[in-house]
Short mmCIF file of C-alpha atoms in Angstrom, two decimals:
data_model
loop_
_atom_site.label_atom_id
_atom_site.label_comp_id
_atom_site.label_asym_id
_atom_site.label_seq_id
_atom_site.Cartn_x
_atom_site.Cartn_y
_atom_site.Cartn_z
CA MET A 23 0.00 0.00 0.00
CA ILE A 24 1.25 3.48 -0.88
CA ARG A 25 0.24 6.35 1.39
CA LYS A 26 1.41 9.76 2.51
CA ALA A 27 3.71 9.67 5.51
CA ASN A 28 2.93 11.30 8.83
CA LYS A 29 4.90 12.26 11.93
CA PHE A 30 4.55 8.74 13.35
CA ASP A 31 6.56 7.37 10.40
CA VAL A 32 9.62 9.58 10.98
CA ASP A 33 11.73 7.07 12.93
CA ARG A 34 11.27 4.39 10.26
CA ILE A 35 11.88 6.92 7.48
CA ILE A 36 15.16 7.85 9.16
CA GLU A 37 16.11 4.15 9.31
CA MET A 38 15.45 3.87 5.57
CA LEU A 39 17.41 7.09 4.94
CA ILE A 40 20.37 5.52 6.75
CA ASN A 41 20.11 2.44 4.51
CA TYR A 42 19.84 4.75 1.49
CA ARG A 43 22.90 6.72 2.63
CA GLU A 44 24.93 3.54 3.13
CA GLN A 45 24.33 2.60 -0.52
CA SER A 46 25.38 6.03 -1.76
CA PRO A 47 28.18 5.95 -4.31
CA LEU A 48 29.41 9.21 -2.72
CA ASN A 49 31.79 8.16 0.07
CA ALA A 50 31.68 11.57 1.77
CA LEU A 51 28.01 11.03 2.67
CA ARG A 52 28.32 7.56 4.14
CA LEU A 53 29.40 8.97 7.51
CA ALA A 54 26.85 11.81 7.60
CA ASN A 55 24.58 11.33 10.59
CA ASP A 56 23.09 14.62 11.80
CA ARG A 57 19.78 13.30 13.13
CA GLU A 58 18.63 16.73 14.29
CA HIS A 59 19.06 18.12 10.76
CA ILE A 60 17.24 15.14 9.23
CA GLU A 61 14.35 15.41 11.71
CA GLN A 62 13.98 19.14 10.99
CA MET A 63 14.06 18.57 7.24
CA LEU A 64 11.41 15.86 7.51
CA ALA A 65 9.26 18.05 9.78
CA ASN A 66 9.43 20.89 7.24
CA ILE A 67 8.49 18.56 4.40
CA LEU A 68 5.60 17.05 6.35
CA ALA A 69 4.44 20.59 7.23
CA GLY A 70 4.03 21.44 3.56
CA ALA A 71 7.48 22.10 2.09
CA GLY A 72 7.01 18.88 0.16
CA PHE A 73 5.58 15.44 0.77
CA ILE A 74 6.65 11.90 1.54
CA PHE A 75 5.09 8.75 0.18
CA VAL A 76 5.74 5.45 1.92
CA SER A 77 5.20 1.89 0.78
CA GLU A 78 3.77 -0.31 3.50
CA LYS A 79 3.53 -4.09 3.55
CA ASP A 80 2.02 -6.03 6.45
CA GLY A 81 2.26 -2.93 8.65
CA ILE A 82 5.96 -2.36 7.90
CA LEU A 83 7.31 0.57 5.90
CA ILE A 84 9.44 -0.92 3.13
CA GLY A 85 10.02 2.07 0.86
CA MET A 86 9.76 5.83 0.56
CA LEU A 87 9.89 8.72 -1.83
CA ILE A 88 10.69 12.12 -0.34
CA ALA A 89 10.01 15.25 -2.38
CA ALA A 90 10.60 18.95 -1.68
CA LYS A 91 8.98 22.02 -3.23
CA PHE A 92 11.08 25.16 -3.66
CA PRO A 93 11.65 28.17 -5.92
CA ASN A 94 13.78 27.53 -8.98
CA ILE A 95 17.37 28.77 -8.71
CA TRP A 96 17.09 30.79 -11.94
CA ASN A 97 13.65 32.28 -11.41
CA PRO A 98 12.10 32.55 -7.93
CA GLU A 99 8.64 32.88 -9.45
CA ILE A 100 8.91 29.33 -10.81
CA MET A 101 8.23 26.63 -8.24
CA GLN A 102 9.55 23.14 -8.70
CA CYS A 103 9.23 19.87 -6.89
CA SER A 104 12.18 17.51 -6.75
CA GLU A 105 12.52 13.97 -5.52
CA ILE A 106 15.30 14.02 -2.95
CA ALA A 107 15.29 10.42 -1.73
CA TYR A 108 13.71 7.38 -3.36
CA TRP A 109 14.25 4.01 -1.71
CA VAL A 110 12.86 0.49 -1.41
CA GLU A 111 14.51 -1.85 1.09
CA SER A 112 16.63 -4.40 -0.76
CA GLU A 113 14.67 -7.44 0.39
CA TYR A 114 11.48 -5.96 -1.12
CA ARG A 115 12.88 -5.04 -4.53
CA GLY A 116 11.69 -6.75 -7.65
CA GLY A 117 8.04 -6.20 -6.78
CA THR A 118 5.85 -3.20 -7.53
CA SER A 119 6.74 -0.86 -4.64
CA ALA A 120 9.23 1.27 -6.58
CA TYR A 121 6.83 1.65 -9.49
CA ARG A 122 3.90 2.51 -7.21
CA LEU A 123 5.95 5.08 -5.25
CA LEU A 124 7.02 6.80 -8.47
CA ASN A 125 3.48 6.69 -9.81
CA ALA A 126 2.20 8.33 -6.59
CA TYR A 127 4.88 11.03 -6.95
CA VAL A 128 3.89 11.74 -10.55
CA SER A 129 0.18 11.86 -9.65
CA GLU A 130 0.78 14.23 -6.74
CA CYS A 131 2.99 16.50 -8.83
CA GLU A 132 0.44 16.59 -11.63
CA GLN A 133 -2.18 17.73 -9.10
CA LEU A 134 0.23 20.40 -7.82
CA LYS A 135 0.78 21.58 -11.39
CA LYS A 136 -2.96 21.76 -12.09
CA SER A 137 -3.46 23.84 -8.94
CA ASN A 138 -0.53 26.12 -9.95
CA GLN A 139 1.52 25.23 -6.88
CA ILE A 140 4.47 24.02 -8.98
CA ASP A 141 5.57 24.58 -12.57
CA PHE A 142 7.55 21.36 -13.06
CA TYR A 143 8.94 18.39 -11.20
CA THR A 144 12.06 16.26 -11.40
CA VAL A 145 13.30 12.84 -10.42
CA SER A 146 16.93 11.78 -10.15
CA LYS A 147 18.67 8.48 -10.63
CA MET A 148 21.86 7.50 -8.88
CA VAL A 149 24.39 5.54 -10.89
CA ASN A 150 23.74 2.41 -8.80
CA SER A 151 19.92 2.63 -8.99
CA PRO A 152 17.87 0.25 -11.07
CA ASN A 153 16.64 1.57 -14.41
CA LEU A 154 12.94 2.25 -13.94
CA LYS A 155 12.54 3.66 -17.44
CA TYR A 156 11.41 7.09 -16.30
CA GLU A 157 10.37 7.85 -19.87
CA ARG A 158 7.28 5.67 -19.24
CA PHE A 159 6.17 8.30 -16.76
CA GLY A 160 6.70 11.17 -19.19
CA PHE A 161 10.13 12.27 -17.96
CA GLU A 162 12.84 13.49 -20.31
CA GLN A 163 16.52 13.34 -19.40
CA LEU A 164 17.72 16.83 -18.51
CA GLU A 165 21.26 16.43 -17.21
CA GLN A 166 23.83 14.16 -15.65
CA THR A 167 25.69 14.99 -12.46
CA TRP A 168 29.36 14.20 -12.06
CA VAL A 169 31.23 14.28 -8.75
CA HIS A 170 34.91 14.38 -7.77
#
């Protein structure tokens, strides 16, 4: 089941964020662990600066998609929504959770566009993420990010 997260989900979301961080190809982030910062970011998102969808199976949260809304860097009158963390626990991959989380994100963003709350939305893909064929959801590749 996919649903919007609430404040009671925060501890489990943080556990999944730690698992997400540990799989990051960026070594500098693997030791990051500022729980206070993470809790504040999640509180802001849950208060309306974005949204979080969670995938739940048998009462256990097994995946998440965290998105934030903010003004575009080039034009503050343009609002965008960006996926900032997208994760399904490894033992639950291969099912439909990742697809359903992304579909919920697209549906929510389309509603935000129709109500003029955002102008566009983005999703990112880390180099070690599975290929979900984002084109199926209407996305076009915009850029690639390189790190040193």
